[in-house]
Coordinates of C-alpha atoms in Angstrom, one line a residue:
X226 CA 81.9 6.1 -7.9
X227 CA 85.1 7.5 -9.3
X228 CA 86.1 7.2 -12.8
X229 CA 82.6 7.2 -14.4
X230 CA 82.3 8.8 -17.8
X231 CA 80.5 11.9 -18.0
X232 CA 77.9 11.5 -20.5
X233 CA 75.5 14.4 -22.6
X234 CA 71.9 13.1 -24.2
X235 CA 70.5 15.0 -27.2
X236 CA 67.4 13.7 -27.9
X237 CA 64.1 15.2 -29.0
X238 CA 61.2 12.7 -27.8
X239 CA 61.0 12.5 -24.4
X240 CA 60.1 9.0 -24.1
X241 CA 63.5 7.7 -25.8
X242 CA 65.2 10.6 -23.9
X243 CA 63.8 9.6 -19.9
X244 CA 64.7 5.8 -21.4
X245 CA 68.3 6.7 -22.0
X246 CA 68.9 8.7 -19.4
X247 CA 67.5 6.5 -16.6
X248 CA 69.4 3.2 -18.1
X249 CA 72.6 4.6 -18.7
X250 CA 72.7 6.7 -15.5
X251 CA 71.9 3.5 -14.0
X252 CA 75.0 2.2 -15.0
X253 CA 78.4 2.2 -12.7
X254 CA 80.7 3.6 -16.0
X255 CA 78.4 6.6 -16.5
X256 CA 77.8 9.8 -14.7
X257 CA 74.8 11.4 -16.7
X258 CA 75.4 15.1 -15.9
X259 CA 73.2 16.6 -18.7
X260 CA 69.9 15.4 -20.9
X261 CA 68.7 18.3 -24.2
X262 CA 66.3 18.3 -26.5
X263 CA 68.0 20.2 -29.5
X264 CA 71.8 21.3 -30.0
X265 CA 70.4 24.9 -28.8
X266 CA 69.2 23.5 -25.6
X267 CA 72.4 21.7 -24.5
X268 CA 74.6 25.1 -25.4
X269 CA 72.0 26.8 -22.7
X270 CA 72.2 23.9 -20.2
X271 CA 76.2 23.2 -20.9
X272 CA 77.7 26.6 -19.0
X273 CA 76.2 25.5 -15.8
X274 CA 77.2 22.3 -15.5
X275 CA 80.2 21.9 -12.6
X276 CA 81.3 18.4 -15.1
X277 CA 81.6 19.2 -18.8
X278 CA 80.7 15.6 -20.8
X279 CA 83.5 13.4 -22.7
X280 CA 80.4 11.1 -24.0
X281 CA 77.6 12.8 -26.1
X282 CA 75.0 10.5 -27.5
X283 CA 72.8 12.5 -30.0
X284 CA 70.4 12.1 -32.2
X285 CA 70.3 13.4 -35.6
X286 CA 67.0 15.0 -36.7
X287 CA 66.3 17.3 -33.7
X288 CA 64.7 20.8 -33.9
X289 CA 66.4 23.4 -34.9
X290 CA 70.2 22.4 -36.2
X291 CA 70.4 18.9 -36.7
X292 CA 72.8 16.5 -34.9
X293 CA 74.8 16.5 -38.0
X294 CA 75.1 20.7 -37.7
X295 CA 75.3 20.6 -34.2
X296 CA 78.5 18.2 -34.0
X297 CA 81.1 20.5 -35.2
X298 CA 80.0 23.4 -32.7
X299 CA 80.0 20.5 -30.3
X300 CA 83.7 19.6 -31.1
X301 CA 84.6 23.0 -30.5
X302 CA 83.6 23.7 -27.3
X303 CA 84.6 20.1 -26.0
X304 CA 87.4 18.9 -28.0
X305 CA 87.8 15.9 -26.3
X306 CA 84.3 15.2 -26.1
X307 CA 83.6 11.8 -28.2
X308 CA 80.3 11.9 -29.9
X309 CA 78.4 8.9 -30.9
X310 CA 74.9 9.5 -33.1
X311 CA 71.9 7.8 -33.0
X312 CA 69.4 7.6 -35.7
X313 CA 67.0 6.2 -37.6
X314 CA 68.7 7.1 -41.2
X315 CA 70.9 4.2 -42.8
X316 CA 72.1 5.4 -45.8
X317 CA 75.9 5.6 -46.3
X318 CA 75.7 9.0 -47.4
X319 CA 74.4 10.1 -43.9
X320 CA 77.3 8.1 -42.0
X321 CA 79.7 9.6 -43.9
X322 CA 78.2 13.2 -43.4
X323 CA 78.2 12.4 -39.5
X324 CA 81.5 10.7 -40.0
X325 CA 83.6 13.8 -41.5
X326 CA 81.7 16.0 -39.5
X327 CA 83.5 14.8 -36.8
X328 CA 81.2 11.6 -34.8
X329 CA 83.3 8.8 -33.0
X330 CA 80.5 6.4 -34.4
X331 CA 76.5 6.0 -35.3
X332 CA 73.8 3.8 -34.1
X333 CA 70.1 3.4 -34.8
X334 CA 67.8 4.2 -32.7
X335 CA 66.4 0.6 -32.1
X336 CA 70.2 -0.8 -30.7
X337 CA 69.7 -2.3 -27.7
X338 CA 70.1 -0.1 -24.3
X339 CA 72.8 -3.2 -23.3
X340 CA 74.4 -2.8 -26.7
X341 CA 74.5 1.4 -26.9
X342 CA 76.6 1.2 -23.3
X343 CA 79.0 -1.3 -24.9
X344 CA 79.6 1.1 -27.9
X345 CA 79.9 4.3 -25.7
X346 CA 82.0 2.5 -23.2
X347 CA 84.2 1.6 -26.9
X348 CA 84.0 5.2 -28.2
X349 CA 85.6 6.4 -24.7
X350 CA 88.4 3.7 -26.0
X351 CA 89.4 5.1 -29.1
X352 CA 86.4 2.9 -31.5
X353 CA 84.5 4.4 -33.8
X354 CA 81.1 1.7 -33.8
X355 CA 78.4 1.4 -35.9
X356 CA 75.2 -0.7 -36.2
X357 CA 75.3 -3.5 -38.5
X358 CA 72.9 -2.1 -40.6
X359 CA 74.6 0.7 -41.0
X360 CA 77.9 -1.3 -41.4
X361 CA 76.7 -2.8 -44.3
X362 CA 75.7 0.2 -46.1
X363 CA 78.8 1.3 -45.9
X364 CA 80.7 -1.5 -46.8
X365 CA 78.7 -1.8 -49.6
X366 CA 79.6 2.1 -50.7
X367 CA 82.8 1.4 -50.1
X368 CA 82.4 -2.2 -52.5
X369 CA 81.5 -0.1 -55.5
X370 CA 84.3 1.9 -55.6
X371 CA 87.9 0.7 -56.3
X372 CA 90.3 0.7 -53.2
X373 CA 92.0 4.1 -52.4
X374 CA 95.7 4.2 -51.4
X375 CA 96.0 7.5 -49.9
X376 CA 99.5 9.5 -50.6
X377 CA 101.2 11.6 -48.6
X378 CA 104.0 14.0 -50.4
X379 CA 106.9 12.8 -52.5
X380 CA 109.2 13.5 -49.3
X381 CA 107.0 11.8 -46.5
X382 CA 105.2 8.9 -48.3
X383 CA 102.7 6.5 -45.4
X384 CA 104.8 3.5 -44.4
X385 CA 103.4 -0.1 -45.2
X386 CA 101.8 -0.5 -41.8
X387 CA 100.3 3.2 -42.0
X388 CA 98.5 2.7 -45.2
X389 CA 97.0 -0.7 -42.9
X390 CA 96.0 1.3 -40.7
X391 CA 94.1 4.0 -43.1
X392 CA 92.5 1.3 -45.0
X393 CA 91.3 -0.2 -42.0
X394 CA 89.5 2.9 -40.7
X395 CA 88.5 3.6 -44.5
X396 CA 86.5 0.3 -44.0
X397 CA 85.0 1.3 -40.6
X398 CA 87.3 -0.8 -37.9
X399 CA 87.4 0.5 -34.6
X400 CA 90.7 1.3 -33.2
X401 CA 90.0 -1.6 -31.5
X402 CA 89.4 -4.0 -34.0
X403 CA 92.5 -2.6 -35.8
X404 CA 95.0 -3.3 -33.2
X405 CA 93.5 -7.0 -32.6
X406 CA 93.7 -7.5 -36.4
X407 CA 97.2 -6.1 -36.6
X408 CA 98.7 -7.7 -33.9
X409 CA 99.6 -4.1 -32.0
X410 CA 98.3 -2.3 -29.4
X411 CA 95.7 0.6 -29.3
X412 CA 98.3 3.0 -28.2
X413 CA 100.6 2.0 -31.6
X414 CA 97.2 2.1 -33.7
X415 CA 96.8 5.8 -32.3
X416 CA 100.2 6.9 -32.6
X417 CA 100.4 5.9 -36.1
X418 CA 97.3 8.0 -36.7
X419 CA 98.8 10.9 -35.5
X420 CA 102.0 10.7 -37.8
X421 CA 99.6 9.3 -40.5
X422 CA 97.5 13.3 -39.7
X423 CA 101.0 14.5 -40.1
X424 CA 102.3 13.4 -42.9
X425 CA 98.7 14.3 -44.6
X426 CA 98.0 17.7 -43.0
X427 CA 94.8 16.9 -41.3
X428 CA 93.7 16.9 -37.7
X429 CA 91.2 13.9 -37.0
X430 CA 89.5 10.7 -38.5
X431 CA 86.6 12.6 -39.9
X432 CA 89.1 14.5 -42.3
X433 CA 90.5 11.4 -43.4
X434 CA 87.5 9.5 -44.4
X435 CA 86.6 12.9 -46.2
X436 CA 90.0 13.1 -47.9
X437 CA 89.1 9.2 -49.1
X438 CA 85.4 10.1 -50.2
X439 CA 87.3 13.0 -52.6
X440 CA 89.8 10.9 -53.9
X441 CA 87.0 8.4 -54.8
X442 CA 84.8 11.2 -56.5

């Protein structure tokens, strides 16, 4: 079938691994064209393969580096590879560590199979999803701390609609979910990222959130 996404799974335990691998590649949007069980093991598989992945779905605590350590190597090699993490950890402080490290989104590890191909299939959109429980970690991290305006210089300050925008992804909206609430399309939301990394001197969402996370320190 043409068009399907080419999709990576890091996993550890075999059992969850075989799961994901035979439900997803039994699914017409995905092409599963590589399955590892650390970071180490998909940089040995990854310079055979003949299709390099856009989708990785990884866990975090895996042999050797970690999903967390393993995502900016990851990012480098593929940079237009969107990752999504799966884990068992809820804290906010782990999000945001996989979050500025450069992951599209993060799921626990007991979201539905039905539910983790409707949140790859909205990573390869441009959204950033997360589990509820995680979501309301977050939120709630976010809750204790007074809301942050970020500035750009004197000379290029964020228009009205940009700071919407930065606020909204502060808060954990998908592009998505951003464009619906704002009345604008997900091209528009994108585009006003980009002048939004611009005007800041940063290069993806990850850098943002970490640039908010300072300012709230």
């Amino acid at each position: 079938m043409q068009n399907r996404l080419p999709l990576a799974i890091i996993e550890d335990q075999s059992a969850i691994r075989e799961m994901l691998r035979q439900y997803l590649s039994a699914q017409p949007e995905f092409e599963c064209v590589l399955t590892a069980n650390s970071i180490e093991d998909f940089f040995r598989q990854l310079p055979a393969l003949g299709t390099r992945p856009a989708l990785v779905l990884s866990d975090i605590g895996l042999p050797g580096r970690s999903g967390i350590e393993g995502l900016p190597l990851i990012l480098t090699e593929l940079p237009e590879a969107q990752v999504l993490m799966l884990s068992v950890f809820t804290d906010a402080a782990r999000v945001f560590e996989a979050i500025c490290a450069g992951a599209a989104g993060y799921l626990l590890k007991n979201t539905p199979l039905p539910v983790i191909k409707a949140q790859l299939l909205e990573v390869a959109a441009g959204g950033s999803p997360m589990s509820p429980a995680v979501a309301r970690h977050v939120l709630q991290a976010f809750r204790r701390q007074p809301p942050v305006a970020v500035a750009a210089s004197a000379e290029e300050r964020l228009t009205p609609r940009e700071q919407d925008i930065v606020t909204a992804v502060e808060e954990g909206l998908s592009y998505k979910l951003i464009a619906d609430a704002l009345g604008i399309t997900l091209d528009t939301v994108k585009n006003h990222l980009r002048a939004v990394y611009r005007k800041l001197h940063i290069n993806s969402k990850g850098e943002l959130l970490a640039l908010a996370l300072k300012r709230r320190g």
